Amino acid sequence: MSTGDRHDRQARRDEEFTSYLAARQPSLLRTAYLLTGDRHTAEDVLQTSLAKLYLAWDKVRDRDSVDAYVRRIMVNENNSLWRRPWKKREHATDLTPEGFHDTPYEDTYDDGQGTALWDVVQSLPPKARAVVVLRYYEQLSEAETADVLGISVGTVKSQCSRAVAALRTRVPTSLHPGGGAEEVR
């Protein structure tokens, strides 16, 4: 293969990847945020995942399954963060370091109920949170969720059932349908 052919192939590859990013990056960032619960960590997870996708771009034969491939990478990256020893030493704080003059970024696009609900979802363990995000936010089927997470459909069902049961006990009454007037089943 000549140098010109390789350059043309690389340019087409970069163009395809750039088009994919333009179309899907905001949605993927939301998914990463829901998996991690932190905007900065979500950006790190997504950046690492997209770098890995770029390296494997030529190997992804079915372009219709790129989203599933990236979600799988994001779940793996998020799980890897929790296994790293340095993560256990870090503690989040609302205080900013001295000399830091910018205001922190906060997502505020709803009436507060969505934020309150996701605060409760963030209290789930990472694997249960991943199941909830993929099943209910990404609206993947049980089989698709199992494929992304590398677990059986039965495990998805049981983890989802336990996660929903835990959420029911943790959700404040004010977030129940009808503002707490009705019992949640």
Tab-separated table of C-alpha atoms in Angstrom:
chain	number	residue	atom	x	y	z
A	1	MET	CA	0.000	0.000	0.000
A	2	SER	CA	1.376	3.381	-0.953
A	3	THR	CA	1.830	6.255	1.444
A	4	GLY	CA	-0.952	8.184	-0.308
A	5	ASP	CA	-3.407	5.287	0.098
A	6	ARG	CA	-2.589	5.006	3.801
A	7	HIS	CA	-3.022	8.745	4.214
A	8	ASP	CA	-6.423	8.640	2.440
A	9	ARG	CA	-7.552	5.692	4.558
A	10	GLN	CA	-6.437	7.471	7.746
A	11	ALA	CA	-8.257	10.640	6.661
A	12	ARG	CA	-11.491	8.675	6.017
A	13	ARG	CA	-11.117	6.942	9.376
A	14	ASP	CA	-10.621	10.262	11.179
A	15	GLU	CA	-13.596	11.759	9.353
A	16	GLU	CA	-15.853	8.824	10.348
A	17	PHE	CA	-14.700	9.011	13.955
A	18	THR	CA	-15.174	12.800	14.090
A	19	SER	CA	-18.701	12.454	12.682
A	20	TYR	CA	-19.491	9.816	15.286
A	21	LEU	CA	-18.194	12.096	18.074
A	22	ALA	CA	-20.214	15.072	16.849
A	23	ALA	CA	-23.391	13.011	16.886
A	24	ARG	CA	-22.937	10.936	20.060
A	25	GLN	CA	-20.573	12.687	22.487
A	26	PRO	CA	-23.233	14.638	24.476
A	27	SER	CA	-25.317	11.497	25.020
A	28	LEU	CA	-22.253	9.465	25.972
A	29	LEU	CA	-21.188	12.158	28.449
A	30	ARG	CA	-24.624	12.001	30.108
A	31	THR	CA	-24.302	8.228	30.394
A	32	ALA	CA	-20.800	8.558	31.862
A	33	TYR	CA	-22.111	11.117	34.359
A	34	LEU	CA	-24.917	8.814	35.425
A	35	LEU	CA	-22.427	5.970	35.878
A	36	THR	CA	-19.940	8.018	37.895
A	37	GLY	CA	-22.059	10.653	39.632
A	38	ASP	CA	-19.391	13.299	39.092
A	39	ARG	CA	-18.954	15.531	36.036
A	40	HIS	CA	-15.152	15.568	36.130
A	41	THR	CA	-14.877	11.816	36.602
A	42	ALA	CA	-17.440	11.351	33.816
A	43	GLU	CA	-15.316	13.475	31.488
A	44	ASP	CA	-12.236	11.417	32.377
A	45	VAL	CA	-14.069	8.119	31.852
A	46	LEU	CA	-15.497	9.296	28.533
A	47	GLN	CA	-12.165	10.659	27.306
A	48	THR	CA	-10.385	7.406	28.101
A	49	SER	CA	-13.206	5.397	26.531
A	50	LEU	CA	-13.164	7.460	23.350
A	51	ALA	CA	-9.386	7.131	23.099
A	52	LYS	CA	-9.750	3.362	23.341
A	53	LEU	CA	-12.538	3.450	20.753
A	54	TYR	CA	-10.354	5.468	18.385
A	55	LEU	CA	-7.567	2.907	18.680
A	56	ALA	CA	-10.029	0.103	17.903
A	57	TRP	CA	-12.088	2.016	15.311
A	58	ASP	CA	-10.978	-0.174	12.395
A	59	LYS	CA	-11.822	-3.321	14.371
A	60	VAL	CA	-15.438	-2.286	15.006
A	61	ARG	CA	-17.026	-3.924	11.989
A	62	ASP	CA	-20.682	-3.306	12.827
A	63	ARG	CA	-21.086	0.477	12.978
A	64	ASP	CA	-24.570	0.021	14.461
A	65	SER	CA	-23.055	-1.433	17.624
A	66	VAL	CA	-20.482	1.316	18.288
A	67	ASP	CA	-22.602	2.784	21.115
A	68	ALA	CA	-22.792	-0.599	22.833
A	69	TYR	CA	-19.024	-0.991	22.462
A	70	VAL	CA	-18.362	2.449	23.978
A	71	ARG	CA	-20.811	1.853	26.844
A	72	ARG	CA	-18.988	-1.374	27.633
A	73	ILE	CA	-15.665	0.492	27.698
A	74	MET	CA	-17.187	3.195	29.960
A	75	VAL	CA	-18.534	0.628	32.426
A	76	ASN	CA	-15.140	-1.099	32.524
A	77	GLU	CA	-13.327	2.226	33.004
A	78	ASN	CA	-15.688	3.228	35.801
A	79	ASN	CA	-15.192	-0.137	37.509
A	80	SER	CA	-11.423	0.250	37.142
A	81	LEU	CA	-11.548	3.603	38.930
A	82	TRP	CA	-13.042	1.941	41.986
A	83	ARG	CA	-10.324	-0.695	42.023
A	84	ARG	CA	-7.459	1.794	42.027
A	85	PRO	CA	-5.923	2.356	45.463
A	86	TRP	CA	-5.601	6.138	45.028
A	87	LYS	CA	-9.371	6.421	44.658
A	88	LYS	CA	-9.801	5.190	48.211
A	89	ARG	CA	-7.634	8.044	49.515
A	90	GLU	CA	-9.537	10.828	47.728
A	91	HIS	CA	-12.485	12.505	49.371
A	92	ALA	CA	-14.896	14.835	47.613
A	93	THR	CA	-15.554	18.185	49.213
A	94	ASP	CA	-17.741	21.187	48.495
A	95	LEU	CA	-14.889	23.545	49.380
A	96	THR	CA	-12.667	24.795	46.610
A	97	PRO	CA	-8.912	25.163	47.057
A	98	GLU	CA	-7.544	28.579	47.933
A	99	GLY	CA	-6.789	30.666	44.877
A	100	PHE	CA	-9.444	28.913	42.817
A	101	HIS	CA	-11.717	31.736	41.663
A	102	ASP	CA	-14.036	30.023	39.181
A	103	THR	CA	-17.406	28.887	40.404
A	104	PRO	CA	-17.999	25.137	40.277
A	105	TYR	CA	-20.169	23.765	37.493
A	106	GLU	CA	-23.594	22.496	38.489
A	107	ASP	CA	-26.248	20.868	36.299
A	108	THR	CA	-29.501	22.714	37.002
A	109	TYR	CA	-31.984	22.101	34.230
A	110	ASP	CA	-34.882	20.561	36.111
A	111	ASP	CA	-37.092	21.434	39.051
A	112	GLY	CA	-34.809	19.575	41.437
A	113	GLN	CA	-36.623	16.266	41.461
A	114	GLY	CA	-34.353	14.728	38.836
A	115	THR	CA	-31.289	15.802	40.772
A	116	ALA	CA	-32.728	14.473	44.022
A	117	LEU	CA	-33.616	11.175	42.361
A	118	TRP	CA	-30.134	10.762	40.861
A	119	ASP	CA	-28.621	11.538	44.273
A	120	VAL	CA	-30.476	8.463	45.516
A	121	VAL	CA	-29.329	6.419	42.494
A	122	GLN	CA	-25.735	7.495	43.227
A	123	SER	CA	-26.059	5.845	46.648
A	124	LEU	CA	-26.222	2.432	44.950
A	125	PRO	CA	-23.039	0.368	44.612
A	126	PRO	CA	-21.296	0.930	41.227
A	127	LYS	CA	-22.448	-2.350	39.633
A	128	ALA	CA	-26.081	-1.877	40.658
A	129	ARG	CA	-25.908	1.744	39.484
A	130	ALA	CA	-24.563	0.586	36.112
A	131	VAL	CA	-27.504	-1.817	35.709
A	132	VAL	CA	-30.021	0.909	36.587
A	133	VAL	CA	-28.415	3.445	34.246
A	134	LEU	CA	-28.239	1.033	31.318
A	135	ARG	CA	-31.742	-0.409	31.826
A	136	TYR	CA	-33.718	2.730	32.684
A	137	TYR	CA	-31.709	5.666	31.358
A	138	GLU	CA	-30.233	4.111	28.236
A	139	GLN	CA	-33.359	1.923	27.900
A	140	LEU	CA	-31.386	-1.168	26.932
A	141	SER	CA	-33.063	-4.550	27.079
A	142	GLU	CA	-32.005	-7.048	29.729
A	143	ALA	CA	-30.017	-8.950	27.089
A	144	GLU	CA	-28.282	-5.779	25.856
A	145	THR	CA	-27.480	-4.730	29.428
A	146	ALA	CA	-26.066	-8.195	30.142
A	147	ASP	CA	-23.919	-7.971	27.013
A	148	VAL	CA	-22.553	-4.518	27.888
A	149	LEU	CA	-21.742	-5.549	31.461
A	150	GLY	CA	-20.475	-9.019	30.571
A	151	ILE	CA	-22.910	-10.757	32.917
A	152	SER	CA	-25.861	-13.113	32.461
A	153	VAL	CA	-29.420	-11.938	31.839
A	154	GLY	CA	-30.407	-13.560	35.148
A	155	THR	CA	-27.798	-11.468	36.959
A	156	VAL	CA	-29.150	-8.324	35.294
A	157	LYS	CA	-32.663	-9.239	36.443
A	158	SER	CA	-31.614	-9.944	40.024
A	159	GLN	CA	-29.348	-6.882	40.330
A	160	CYS	CA	-32.034	-4.681	38.802
A	161	SER	CA	-34.680	-6.070	41.139
A	162	ARG	CA	-32.480	-5.524	44.202
A	163	ALA	CA	-31.472	-2.041	43.039
A	164	VAL	CA	-35.085	-0.977	42.481
A	165	ALA	CA	-36.066	-2.395	45.887
A	166	ALA	CA	-33.215	-0.455	47.504
A	167	LEU	CA	-34.238	2.708	45.664
A	168	ARG	CA	-37.827	2.350	46.863
A	169	THR	CA	-36.645	2.355	50.467
A	170	ARG	CA	-34.248	5.290	49.917
A	171	VAL	CA	-36.390	7.660	47.834
A	172	PRO	CA	-37.765	10.529	49.912
A	173	THR	CA	-41.557	10.673	50.190
A	174	SER	CA	-41.561	13.982	48.312
A	175	LEU	CA	-40.353	12.170	45.169
A	176	HIS	CA	-43.045	9.474	45.238
A	177	PRO	CA	-45.738	9.768	42.571
A	178	GLY	CA	-48.442	12.101	43.850
A	179	GLY	CA	-45.977	13.809	46.206
A	180	GLY	CA	-46.120	11.018	48.738
A	181	ALA	CA	-49.892	10.832	48.848
A	182	GLU	CA	-49.858	7.374	47.300
A	183	GLU	CA	-47.984	4.328	48.462
A	184	VAL	CA	-45.204	3.189	46.105
A	185	ARG	CA	-45.325	-0.478	45.227
